[in-house]
mmCIF file of C-alpha atoms in Angstrom:
data_model
loop_
_atom_site.group_PDB
_atom_site.id
_atom_site.type_symbol
_atom_site.label_atom_id
_atom_site.label_comp_id
_atom_site.label_asym_id
_atom_site.label_seq_id
_atom_site.Cartn_x
_atom_site.Cartn_y
_atom_site.Cartn_z
ATOM 1 C CA GLU K 5 147.069 -129.589 218.656
ATOM 2 C CA ASP K 6 146.923 -128.684 216.754
ATOM 3 C CA MET K 7 147.448 -131.296 216.191
ATOM 4 C CA ALA K 8 146.791 -130.530 212.663
ATOM 5 C CA MET K 9 148.448 -132.413 209.946
ATOM 6 C CA HIS K 10 147.780 -135.550 207.809
ATOM 7 C CA ALA K 11 151.285 -135.955 205.943
ATOM 8 C CA ALA K 12 154.677 -135.234 207.411
ATOM 9 C CA ALA K 13 156.684 -132.245 206.462
ATOM 10 C CA ARG K 14 160.015 -133.733 205.017
ATOM 11 C CA LEU K 15 162.873 -131.459 206.176
ATOM 12 C CA LEU K 16 165.826 -132.549 203.936
ATOM 13 C CA LEU K 17 169.455 -131.490 203.962
ATOM 14 C CA SER K 18 171.634 -133.549 201.649
ATOM 15 C CA THR K 19 174.955 -133.382 203.422
ATOM 16 C CA THR K 20 176.304 -132.556 206.936
ATOM 17 C CA ALA K 21 177.908 -129.348 205.623
ATOM 18 C CA GLN K 22 174.576 -128.187 203.990
ATOM 19 C CA ARG K 23 172.809 -128.934 207.215
ATOM 20 C CA ALA K 24 174.788 -126.145 208.890
ATOM 21 C CA SER K 25 174.701 -123.538 206.107
ATOM 22 C CA ARG K 26 171.518 -124.190 204.023
ATOM 23 C CA ALA K 27 167.917 -123.816 204.530
ATOM 24 C CA ILE K 28 165.703 -127.113 204.623
ATOM 25 C CA ASN K 29 164.537 -127.910 201.069
ATOM 26 C CA PRO K 30 160.733 -127.273 200.960
ATOM 27 C CA ALA K 31 160.594 -129.698 198.013
ATOM 28 C CA ALA K 32 161.315 -132.540 200.484
ATOM 29 C CA PHE K 33 158.002 -131.647 202.148
ATOM 30 C CA GLU K 34 155.977 -134.806 201.821
ATOM 31 C CA ALA K 35 152.730 -133.021 200.800
ATOM 32 C CA VAL K 36 154.593 -131.095 197.870
ATOM 33 C CA ARG K 37 153.281 -132.014 194.372
ATOM 34 C CA PRO K 38 153.378 -130.047 191.153
ATOM 35 C CA LEU K 39 150.256 -127.815 191.173
ATOM 36 C CA ALA K 40 148.706 -128.665 187.904
ATOM 37 C CA SER K 41 145.821 -126.382 187.111
ATOM 38 C CA ALA K 42 143.157 -129.270 187.229
ATOM 39 C CA ALA K 43 144.597 -130.297 190.666
ATOM 40 C CA ALA K 44 144.860 -126.781 191.924
ATOM 41 C CA GLU K 45 141.180 -126.225 191.129
ATOM 42 C CA GLU K 46 140.365 -129.099 193.302
ATOM 43 C CA LEU K 47 142.113 -127.961 196.341
ATOM 44 C CA LYS K 48 140.179 -126.082 198.969
ATOM 45 C CA ARG K 49 141.446 -122.711 200.193
ATOM 46 C CA THR K 50 141.257 -121.177 203.672
ATOM 47 C CA VAL K 51 140.171 -117.483 203.965
ATOM 48 C CA LEU K 52 143.727 -116.604 204.341
ATOM 49 C CA TYR K 53 144.966 -117.960 200.890
ATOM 50 C CA ASP K 54 145.206 -114.563 198.980
ATOM 51 C CA PHE K 55 146.905 -113.039 202.165
ATOM 52 C CA HIS K 56 149.570 -115.893 202.175
ATOM 53 C CA VAL K 57 150.158 -115.293 198.446
ATOM 54 C CA SER K 58 150.498 -111.624 198.923
ATOM 55 C CA LEU K 59 153.315 -112.231 201.298
ATOM 56 C CA GLY K 60 155.145 -114.665 199.022
ATOM 57 C CA ALA K 61 154.481 -117.825 200.560
ATOM 58 C CA LYS K 62 155.183 -120.977 198.825
ATOM 59 C CA MET K 63 151.744 -122.907 198.634
ATOM 60 C CA VAL K 64 151.460 -126.703 198.621
ATOM 61 C CA PRO K 65 148.697 -129.234 198.689
ATOM 62 C CA PHE K 66 148.000 -130.426 202.257
ATOM 63 C CA ALA K 67 145.039 -132.312 203.643
ATOM 64 C CA GLY K 68 143.076 -131.319 200.556
ATOM 65 C CA TYR K 69 143.910 -127.629 200.844
ATOM 66 C CA SER K 70 146.479 -125.249 199.293
ATOM 67 C CA MET K 71 148.501 -124.319 202.327
ATOM 68 C CA PRO K 72 151.792 -122.270 202.939
ATOM 69 C CA VAL K 73 154.741 -124.554 203.425
ATOM 70 C CA GLN K 74 157.061 -121.412 204.076
ATOM 71 C CA TYR K 75 157.301 -117.692 203.564
ATOM 72 C CA LYS K 76 160.392 -115.718 202.237
ATOM 73 C CA ASP K 77 162.570 -116.844 205.281
ATOM 74 C CA SER K 78 163.973 -120.389 205.291
ATOM 75 C CA ILE K 79 162.291 -123.304 207.154
ATOM 76 C CA ILE K 80 165.294 -123.284 209.688
ATOM 77 C CA ASP K 81 164.860 -119.513 210.394
ATOM 78 C CA SER K 82 161.259 -119.734 210.693
ATOM 79 C CA THR K 83 161.404 -122.642 213.150
ATOM 80 C CA LYS K 84 164.073 -120.830 215.436
ATOM 81 C CA HIS K 85 161.926 -117.682 215.199
ATOM 82 C CA CYS K 86 159.005 -119.471 216.891
ATOM 83 C CA ARG K 87 161.458 -120.162 219.790
ATOM 84 C CA SER K 88 162.454 -116.647 220.278
ATOM 85 C CA GLY K 89 159.481 -114.416 219.043
ATOM 86 C CA THR K 90 156.001 -114.966 217.758
ATOM 87 C CA SER K 91 154.826 -116.983 214.782
ATOM 88 C CA ILE K 92 151.236 -117.033 213.268
ATOM 89 C CA PHE K 93 150.241 -120.307 211.539
ATOM 90 C CA ASP K 94 147.039 -120.537 209.469
ATOM 91 C CA VAL K 95 145.224 -123.657 210.938
ATOM 92 C CA ALA K 96 141.869 -122.659 209.365
ATOM 93 C CA HIS K 97 141.856 -126.038 207.534
ATOM 94 C CA MET K 98 141.203 -127.695 210.868
ATOM 95 C CA CYS K 99 137.472 -128.336 212.009
ATOM 96 C CA GLY K 100 136.229 -126.539 214.983
ATOM 97 C CA VAL K 101 133.102 -128.312 216.526
ATOM 98 C CA LYS K 102 130.486 -127.261 219.243
ATOM 99 C CA LEU K 103 128.627 -130.132 221.135
ATOM 100 C CA HIS K 104 125.556 -128.471 223.112
ATOM 101 C CA GLY K 105 122.882 -129.661 225.435
ATOM 102 C CA LYS K 106 122.558 -130.967 228.852
ATOM 103 C CA ASP K 107 124.029 -134.355 227.870
ATOM 104 C CA ALA K 108 127.023 -133.023 225.843
ATOM 105 C CA VAL K 109 129.604 -134.212 228.369
ATOM 106 C CA LYS K 110 127.935 -137.637 228.483
ATOM 107 C CA PHE K 111 128.057 -137.868 224.564
ATOM 108 C CA ILE K 112 131.610 -136.703 224.215
ATOM 109 C CA GLU K 113 132.795 -139.277 226.924
ATOM 110 C CA SER K 114 131.095 -142.056 224.987
ATOM 111 C CA VAL K 115 133.344 -141.389 221.995
ATOM 112 C CA VAL K 116 136.727 -140.201 223.628
ATOM 113 C CA VAL K 117 138.934 -141.656 226.451
ATOM 114 C CA GLY K 118 139.256 -138.638 228.370
ATOM 115 C CA ASP K 119 137.707 -137.572 231.796
ATOM 116 C CA ILE K 120 135.900 -134.480 230.375
ATOM 117 C CA ALA K 121 133.251 -134.424 233.208
ATOM 118 C CA SER K 122 136.019 -133.626 235.923
ATOM 119 C CA LEU K 123 137.534 -130.658 233.848
ATOM 120 C CA LYS K 124 136.743 -127.229 235.261
ATOM 121 C CA ASP K 125 134.664 -125.166 233.168
ATOM 122 C CA GLY K 126 136.927 -123.190 230.820
ATOM 123 C CA THR K 127 139.648 -125.929 230.728
ATOM 124 C CA GLY K 128 140.720 -128.693 228.355
ATOM 125 C CA THR K 129 142.726 -131.633 227.642
ATOM 126 C CA LEU K 130 144.120 -133.634 224.819
ATOM 127 C CA SER K 131 142.283 -136.746 224.083
ATOM 128 C CA VAL K 132 141.615 -139.390 221.328
ATOM 129 C CA VAL K 133 138.685 -140.583 219.407
ATOM 130 C CA THR K 134 138.792 -144.316 219.332
ATOM 131 C CA ASN K 135 137.300 -147.113 216.907
ATOM 132 C CA ASP K 136 135.755 -150.487 218.027
ATOM 133 C CA GLN K 137 139.314 -151.949 218.140
ATOM 134 C CA GLY K 138 140.587 -149.251 220.484
ATOM 135 C CA GLY K 139 142.572 -147.656 217.503
ATOM 136 C CA ILE K 140 142.965 -143.881 217.257
ATOM 137 C CA ILE K 141 140.512 -142.289 214.698
ATOM 138 C CA ASP K 142 141.912 -138.880 215.593
ATOM 139 C CA ASP K 143 143.550 -136.887 218.320
ATOM 140 C CA THR K 144 141.839 -133.842 219.516
ATOM 141 C CA VAL K 145 142.001 -131.046 222.091
ATOM 142 C CA ILE K 146 138.684 -130.768 223.905
ATOM 143 C CA GLN K 147 137.488 -127.817 225.832
ATOM 144 C CA LYS K 148 134.727 -128.074 228.541
ATOM 145 C CA VAL K 149 133.272 -124.631 228.277
ATOM 146 C CA ASN K 150 130.578 -125.674 230.768
ATOM 147 C CA ASP K 151 128.504 -128.745 231.498
ATOM 148 C CA GLU K 152 126.301 -128.052 228.314
ATOM 149 C CA HIS K 153 128.987 -126.746 225.881
ATOM 150 C CA ILE K 154 131.994 -128.694 224.503
ATOM 151 C CA TYR K 155 134.408 -127.217 222.096
ATOM 152 C CA LEU K 156 136.799 -129.524 220.000
ATOM 153 C CA VAL K 157 139.045 -129.125 217.072
ATOM 154 C CA LEU K 158 139.615 -132.031 214.649
ATOM 155 C CA ASN K 159 142.427 -132.667 212.286
ATOM 156 C CA ALA K 160 141.776 -131.521 208.637
ATOM 157 C CA GLY K 161 142.668 -134.777 207.042
ATOM 158 C CA CYS K 162 140.386 -136.506 209.390
ATOM 159 C CA ARG K 163 137.496 -134.209 209.049
ATOM 160 C CA ASP K 164 135.049 -136.320 206.970
ATOM 161 C CA LYS K 165 135.679 -139.597 208.832
ATOM 162 C CA ASP K 166 135.512 -137.894 212.321
ATOM 163 C CA LEU K 167 132.237 -136.081 211.484
ATOM 164 C CA ALA K 168 130.674 -139.354 210.152
ATOM 165 C CA HIS K 169 131.809 -141.116 213.207
ATOM 166 C CA LEU K 170 130.424 -138.406 215.498
ATOM 167 C CA ASN K 171 127.187 -138.225 213.559
ATOM 168 C CA LYS K 172 126.758 -141.975 213.659
ATOM 169 C CA HIS K 173 127.045 -142.205 217.476
ATOM 170 C CA LEU K 174 125.018 -138.953 217.946
ATOM 171 C CA SER K 175 122.123 -140.411 215.978
ATOM 172 C CA ALA K 176 122.018 -143.478 218.276
ATOM 173 C CA PHE K 177 122.586 -141.400 221.532
ATOM 174 C CA ASP K 178 119.838 -141.255 223.937
ATOM 175 C CA GLY K 179 120.100 -137.852 225.293
ATOM 176 C CA ASP K 180 120.203 -133.976 224.733
ATOM 177 C CA CYS K 181 123.142 -133.111 222.576
ATOM 178 C CA THR K 182 123.490 -131.252 219.197
ATOM 179 C CA MET K 183 126.554 -130.639 217.013
ATOM 180 C CA HIS K 184 127.692 -127.645 215.079
ATOM 181 C CA VAL K 185 130.505 -127.399 212.911
ATOM 182 C CA TYR K 186 132.227 -123.976 212.704
ATOM 183 C CA ASP K 187 132.726 -123.417 209.024
ATOM 184 C CA GLU K 188 131.933 -119.775 209.638
ATOM 185 C CA ARG K 189 135.183 -119.426 211.654
ATOM 186 C CA ALA K 190 138.908 -119.595 210.878
ATOM 187 C CA LEU K 191 141.631 -120.680 213.290
ATOM 188 C CA LEU K 192 144.851 -118.992 213.818
ATOM 189 C CA ALA K 193 147.626 -120.582 215.911
ATOM 190 C CA VAL K 194 149.621 -117.653 217.441
ATOM 191 C CA GLN K 195 152.869 -119.174 219.030
ATOM 192 C CA GLY K 196 156.097 -118.424 220.761
ATOM 193 C CA PRO K 197 157.577 -116.758 223.852
ATOM 194 C CA LYS K 198 156.218 -113.515 222.971
ATOM 195 C CA ALA K 199 152.925 -114.615 221.798
ATOM 196 C CA HIS K 200 151.281 -113.456 224.957
ATOM 197 C CA ILE K 201 152.387 -109.844 224.356
ATOM 198 C CA ALA K 202 150.728 -109.833 220.905
ATOM 199 C CA VAL K 203 147.473 -111.335 221.946
ATOM 200 C CA GLN K 204 147.314 -109.327 225.149
ATOM 201 C CA LYS K 205 147.566 -106.039 223.215
ATOM 202 C CA LEU K 206 144.647 -107.024 221.122
ATOM 203 C CA ALA K 207 142.511 -108.358 223.928
ATOM 204 C CA PRO K 208 142.634 -105.745 226.619
ATOM 205 C CA SER K 209 139.488 -107.139 228.402
ATOM 206 C CA VAL K 210 141.290 -110.230 229.530
ATOM 207 C CA ASP K 211 144.342 -110.599 231.972
ATOM 208 C CA LEU K 212 146.296 -113.279 230.182
ATOM 209 C CA SER K 213 148.605 -113.590 233.157
ATOM 210 C CA LYS K 214 145.782 -115.645 234.771
ATOM 211 C CA LYS K 215 144.931 -117.846 231.786
ATOM 212 C CA TYR K 216 147.144 -120.911 231.723
ATOM 213 C CA PHE K 217 148.055 -123.745 229.416
ATOM 214 C CA SER K 218 144.859 -125.475 228.088
ATOM 215 C CA ASP K 219 142.405 -122.703 229.451
ATOM 216 C CA PHE K 220 139.535 -121.674 227.218
ATOM 217 C CA PHE K 221 137.886 -118.312 227.100
ATOM 218 C CA GLU K 222 135.714 -116.133 224.804
ATOM 219 C CA ALA K 223 136.905 -112.494 224.125
ATOM 220 C CA GLU K 224 137.197 -109.699 221.777
ATOM 221 C CA VAL K 225 140.637 -109.963 220.046
ATOM 222 C CA GLY K 226 141.450 -107.195 217.596
ATOM 223 C CA GLY K 227 137.676 -106.173 217.710
ATOM 224 C CA TYR K 228 136.329 -109.712 216.857
ATOM 225 C CA PRO K 229 134.564 -112.128 219.023
ATOM 226 C CA CYS K 230 136.826 -114.903 219.425
ATOM 227 C CA PHE K 231 137.233 -118.402 221.228
ATOM 228 C CA VAL K 232 140.786 -118.597 222.555
ATOM 229 C CA THR K 233 142.614 -121.663 223.894
ATOM 230 C CA ARG K 234 145.906 -121.390 225.510
ATOM 231 C CA THR K 235 147.524 -124.284 223.617
ATOM 232 C CA GLY K 236 149.463 -125.142 220.449
ATOM 233 C CA TYR K 237 151.414 -127.674 218.505
ATOM 234 C CA THR K 238 154.994 -126.108 218.934
ATOM 235 C CA GLY K 239 155.936 -126.853 222.541
ATOM 236 C CA GLU K 240 155.934 -123.044 223.088
ATOM 237 C CA ASP K 241 153.565 -120.906 224.913
ATOM 238 C CA GLY K 242 150.871 -119.838 222.647
ATOM 239 C CA PHE K 243 147.066 -119.501 221.657
ATOM 240 C CA GLU K 244 144.661 -120.928 219.175
ATOM 241 C CA VAL K 245 142.252 -118.222 218.208
ATOM 242 C CA SER K 246 138.928 -119.072 216.418
ATOM 243 C CA VAL K 247 137.845 -115.830 214.767
ATOM 244 C CA PRO K 248 134.844 -115.219 212.368
ATOM 245 C CA ASN K 249 136.036 -115.747 208.642
ATOM 246 C CA GLU K 250 135.753 -112.082 207.893
ATOM 247 C CA GLY K 251 138.158 -111.093 210.698
ATOM 248 C CA ALA K 252 140.900 -113.604 209.916
ATOM 249 C CA VAL K 253 142.888 -111.258 207.594
ATOM 250 C CA PRO K 254 142.537 -108.179 209.653
ATOM 251 C CA LEU K 255 143.367 -109.992 212.727
ATOM 252 C CA CYS K 256 146.632 -111.413 211.236
ATOM 253 C CA GLU K 257 147.561 -107.759 210.136
ATOM 254 C CA LYS K 258 146.938 -106.481 213.521
ATOM 255 C CA LEU K 259 149.052 -109.184 215.301
ATOM 256 C CA LEU K 260 151.983 -108.702 212.722
ATOM 257 C CA ALA K 261 151.833 -104.915 213.518
ATOM 258 C CA VAL K 262 152.642 -105.610 217.296
ATOM 259 C CA ASP K 263 156.475 -104.830 216.927
ATOM 260 C CA GLU K 264 157.105 -105.632 220.500
ATOM 261 C CA ALA K 265 156.087 -109.305 220.087
ATOM 262 C CA ASP K 266 158.289 -109.745 216.922
ATOM 263 C CA VAL K 267 155.634 -111.343 214.906
ATOM 264 C CA ARG K 268 155.889 -113.369 211.638
ATOM 265 C CA MET K 269 153.779 -115.651 209.502
ATOM 266 C CA ALA K 270 155.006 -119.265 209.518
ATOM 267 C CA GLY K 271 154.148 -122.301 207.307
ATOM 268 C CA LEU K 272 153.767 -125.988 207.613
ATOM 269 C CA GLY K 273 157.475 -126.792 207.348
ATOM 270 C CA ALA K 274 158.305 -124.932 210.534
ATOM 271 C CA ARG K 275 155.096 -126.282 212.112
ATOM 272 C CA ASP K 276 156.242 -129.768 211.563
ATOM 273 C CA ALA K 277 159.924 -129.322 212.797
ATOM 274 C CA LEU K 278 158.614 -127.557 215.826
ATOM 275 C CA ARG K 279 156.055 -130.407 216.717
ATOM 276 C CA LEU K 280 158.683 -133.042 216.322
ATOM 277 C CA GLU K 281 161.054 -131.240 218.434
ATOM 278 C CA ALA K 282 158.325 -131.010 221.118
ATOM 279 C CA GLY K 283 157.662 -134.844 220.746
ATOM 280 C CA LEU K 284 154.041 -134.083 219.544
ATOM 281 C CA CYS K 285 152.257 -136.785 217.274
ATOM 282 C CA LEU K 286 151.248 -136.229 213.827
ATOM 283 C CA TYR K 287 148.007 -138.003 212.771
ATOM 284 C CA GLY K 288 148.517 -140.334 209.880
ATOM 285 C CA ASN K 289 152.155 -140.690 210.705
ATOM 286 C CA ASP K 290 152.528 -141.303 214.391
ATOM 287 C CA LEU K 291 148.987 -142.071 215.263
ATOM 288 C CA ASP K 292 146.451 -144.209 213.116
ATOM 289 C CA GLU K 293 143.585 -146.530 213.372
ATOM 290 C CA SER K 294 145.834 -149.581 214.074
ATOM 291 C CA ARG K 295 147.394 -148.122 217.134
ATOM 292 C CA THR K 296 145.796 -147.763 220.524
ATOM 293 C CA PRO K 297 146.491 -144.926 223.002
ATOM 294 C CA ILE K 298 148.556 -147.086 225.177
ATOM 295 C CA GLU K 299 150.730 -148.202 222.297
ATOM 296 C CA ALA K 300 151.126 -144.578 221.302
ATOM 297 C CA GLY K 301 152.492 -143.502 224.574
ATOM 298 C CA LEU K 302 149.028 -141.720 225.356
ATOM 299 C CA THR K 303 147.870 -143.689 228.288
ATOM 300 C CA TRP K 304 147.809 -140.364 230.215
ATOM 301 C CA THR K 305 144.926 -139.356 228.330
ATOM 302 C CA ILE K 306 142.752 -141.971 229.459
ATOM 303 C CA GLY K 307 141.265 -140.323 232.668
ATOM 304 C CA LYS K 308 141.546 -142.394 235.850
ATOM 305 C CA ARG K 309 137.868 -142.370 236.388
ATOM 306 C CA ARG K 310 137.449 -143.767 232.989
ATOM 307 C CA ARG K 311 139.694 -146.714 233.396
ATOM 308 C CA GLU K 312 137.546 -148.843 235.571
ATOM 309 C CA LYS K 313 134.718 -149.005 233.190
ATOM 310 C CA CYS K 314 136.322 -147.949 229.854
ATOM 311 C CA ASP K 315 132.825 -147.038 228.730
ATOM 312 C CA PHE K 316 133.774 -145.623 225.421
ATOM 313 C CA VAL K 317 134.062 -146.944 221.760
ATOM 314 C CA GLY K 318 136.652 -149.644 221.764
ATOM 315 C CA GLY K 319 136.927 -149.672 225.573
ATOM 316 C CA SER K 320 137.146 -153.416 226.052
ATOM 317 C CA VAL K 321 140.243 -153.626 224.041
ATOM 318 C CA ILE K 322 141.957 -150.741 225.773
ATOM 319 C CA LYS K 323 140.805 -152.071 229.198
ATOM 320 C CA ALA K 324 142.395 -155.441 228.253
ATOM 321 C CA GLN K 325 145.749 -153.626 227.545
ATOM 322 C CA LEU K 326 145.615 -151.708 230.818
ATOM 323 C CA GLU K 327 145.069 -154.839 232.817
ATOM 324 C CA ASP K 328 147.658 -157.007 230.889
ATOM 325 C CA ASN K 329 150.856 -155.289 230.000
ATOM 326 C CA SER K 330 151.937 -158.225 227.816
ATOM 327 C CA ALA K 331 149.107 -157.369 225.517
ATOM 328 C CA VAL K 332 150.927 -154.369 224.350
ATOM 329 C CA LYS K 333 153.865 -155.413 221.971
ATOM 330 C CA THR K 334 155.218 -151.981 220.760
ATOM 331 C CA ARG K 335 155.760 -148.515 222.127
ATOM 332 C CA ARG K 336 156.243 -145.025 220.591
ATOM 333 C CA VAL K 337 159.650 -143.676 221.420
ATOM 334 C CA GLY K 338 161.921 -140.809 220.527
ATOM 335 C CA ILE K 339 165.118 -141.839 218.577
ATOM 336 C CA LEU K 340 168.229 -139.934 217.883
ATOM 337 C CA ALA K 341 170.217 -141.088 214.850
ATOM 338 C CA GLY K 342 173.231 -140.211 212.909
ATOM 339 C CA GLY K 343 173.635 -140.124 209.145
ATOM 340 C CA ALA K 344 170.817 -138.945 206.983
ATOM 341 C CA PRO K 345 167.636 -137.905 208.697
ATOM 342 C CA PRO K 346 165.416 -141.039 209.010
ATOM 343 C CA ARG K 347 161.989 -140.491 207.485
ATOM 344 C CA ASN K 348 158.444 -142.071 207.877
ATOM 345 C CA GLY K 349 158.809 -145.843 207.065
ATOM 346 C CA ALA K 350 162.534 -146.191 207.730
ATOM 347 C CA ILE K 351 163.414 -149.460 209.373
ATOM 348 C CA VAL K 352 164.815 -149.815 212.904
ATOM 349 C CA LYS K 353 166.927 -152.747 213.767
ATOM 350 C CA ASN K 354 168.577 -154.020 216.960
ATOM 351 C CA LEU K 355 172.448 -154.387 217.236
ATOM 352 C CA GLU K 356 172.011 -158.048 215.954
ATOM 353 C CA GLY K 357 170.330 -156.838 212.766
ATOM 354 C CA LYS K 358 166.829 -157.886 213.490
ATOM 355 C CA GLN K 359 164.054 -155.493 212.724
ATOM 356 C CA VAL K 360 162.421 -154.252 215.856
ATOM 357 C CA GLY K 361 160.646 -151.226 214.720
ATOM 358 C CA VAL K 362 159.843 -148.426 212.190
ATOM 359 C CA ILE K 363 160.322 -144.651 212.047
ATOM 360 C CA THR K 364 157.005 -142.722 211.767
ATOM 361 C CA SER K 365 158.414 -139.169 211.688
ATOM 362 C CA GLY K 366 161.916 -137.729 211.337
ATOM 363 C CA ALA K 367 163.745 -134.474 210.531
ATOM 364 C CA MET K 368 166.942 -132.709 211.047
ATOM 365 C CA SER K 369 166.040 -130.363 214.046
ATOM 366 C CA PRO K 370 166.825 -126.799 213.152
ATOM 367 C CA VAL K 371 167.103 -125.880 216.851
ATOM 368 C CA LEU K 372 169.527 -128.807 217.996
ATOM 369 C CA GLY K 373 171.172 -129.103 214.682
ATOM 370 C CA LYS K 374 170.861 -133.041 214.756
ATOM 371 C CA ASN K 375 168.322 -135.582 213.525
ATOM 372 C CA VAL K 376 165.343 -136.189 215.675
ATOM 373 C CA SER K 377 162.610 -138.791 215.128
ATOM 374 C CA MET K 378 160.003 -140.849 216.579
ATOM 375 C CA GLY K 379 158.739 -144.369 215.937
ATOM 376 C CA TYR K 380 157.386 -147.681 217.182
ATOM 377 C CA VAL K 381 159.759 -150.404 218.618
ATOM 378 C CA GLU K 382 159.142 -153.674 220.276
ATOM 379 C CA LYS K 383 158.643 -153.280 224.116
ATOM 380 C CA ALA K 384 161.972 -154.866 225.061
ATOM 381 C CA PHE K 385 163.775 -152.067 223.140
ATOM 382 C CA ALA K 386 161.678 -148.949 224.204
ATOM 383 C CA LYS K 387 163.883 -147.872 227.316
ATOM 384 C CA ALA K 388 165.816 -144.618 226.911
ATOM 385 C CA GLY K 389 169.507 -145.223 226.183
ATOM 386 C CA THR K 390 168.958 -148.435 224.125
ATOM 387 C CA GLU K 391 171.170 -148.656 221.309
ATOM 388 C CA LEU K 392 169.762 -149.432 217.774
ATOM 389 C CA LYS K 393 170.373 -148.992 214.135
ATOM 390 C CA VAL K 394 168.287 -147.080 211.615
ATOM 391 C CA VAL K 395 168.224 -147.950 207.949
ATOM 392 C CA VAL K 396 168.085 -144.940 205.565
ATOM 393 C CA ARG K 397 168.520 -145.463 201.815
ATOM 394 C CA ASN K 398 169.981 -148.951 202.415
ATOM 395 C CA LYS K 399 172.668 -147.434 204.759
ATOM 396 C CA GLU K 400 172.671 -148.291 208.525
ATOM 397 C CA SER K 401 173.295 -145.425 211.110
ATOM 398 C CA ASP K 402 173.686 -145.710 214.876
ATOM 399 C CA ALA K 403 170.791 -144.612 216.852
ATOM 400 C CA VAL K 404 169.613 -144.415 220.566
ATOM 401 C CA VAL K 405 166.268 -144.411 222.157
ATOM 402 C CA ALA K 406 165.823 -140.818 223.718
ATOM 403 C CA LYS K 407 163.194 -139.266 225.870
ATOM 404 C CA MET K 408 160.867 -136.742 224.394
ATOM 405 C CA PRO K 409 160.337 -133.660 224.048
ATOM 406 C CA PHE K 410 163.835 -133.153 222.304
ATOM 407 C CA VAL K 411 163.490 -129.509 222.893
ATOM 408 C CA PRO K 412 162.164 -128.458 226.472
ATOM 409 C CA THR K 413 158.436 -127.410 226.166
ATOM 410 C CA LYS K 414 157.431 -123.951 227.718
ATOM 411 C CA TYR K 415 153.834 -124.061 228.312
ATOM 412 C CA TYR K 416 152.503 -121.434 230.614
ATOM 413 C CA ARG K 417 151.310 -122.945 233.868
ATOM 414 C CA PRO K 418 150.762 -121.784 237.316
ATOM 415 C CA GLU K 419 153.769 -121.578 239.473
#
């Protein structure tokens, strides 16, 4: 999900007192750089760019695009709002892809680890695209529309390498499968406990009470033909809505007008805080081509049917790790730490002072009011409750391995 970002949002509060009383400083967002005119010209814009600017959004460079980091509310308020109302995120920088043909499922299973064939029509799953070494090229939500139609969304920062990888394997594929990139469509993430109220009002032809987490359907939303997936990158209930480019701004306006759903626009700052609270990975920080899905705590994405043959790219490496646990040296874990929030690259030590890991994402949680982070540690230190030390700006703070998500997820599932 959105799974959308190539650089971490840095949510920085300089003192404990400021933590409670002041908004997170958007200048600490890792992607923020001065928008020199030459650099600004090189940045791509989503179809919502002028709309963001008209609402007073602070725009920052992100994955090659000029994107909103926050609006007029603080990142803390925006994060909390998504956990109580409805938030709209522009994720149109992400790359929607259609695979079509009688061998579409066979092709996608050759490049990802998931059991796509066993999915019911109109349902999906998180999966990962792997390289020859079993490392993660990208994480992606894959929808099996039917046996001849696969819909997936790739991370913006991985677009070029992902499409090159898919095209390379498609050109060598002996079967019926073609690929289409949905550049004519935008993508909106409508997230929060009241998101279903807003979407339902604009999609009267569909009964959303019968559409569950990871379900996919096509419907008119606000009068536009949309692809809708009940998913997101916040830990809340929500929808990712693929809409024709010309409908992106009008659809946002119609959603914002649903008063009973308490809808606001939200930016990358809140999005990063929300996904971290939910224990969700950010590609480029928590996942990369040097980590396998097993090291990343994503073994569950490898379908049981797939584990026997591991007949996908990099499968031999992953099969060896599945069969010999000692081949896996590190694990991704959640970490709660005192002191200043640990950031990407902060060193993790054991109580004897030896480095045993590294932080890959960290922030002060707006909802919990304390630091939350994730990272990789040696397997012997990966158990919840293990006491550690984290080094931030040459200062050691007490830390403990914690289970994720840090904030309970609220996905809409059958009772």
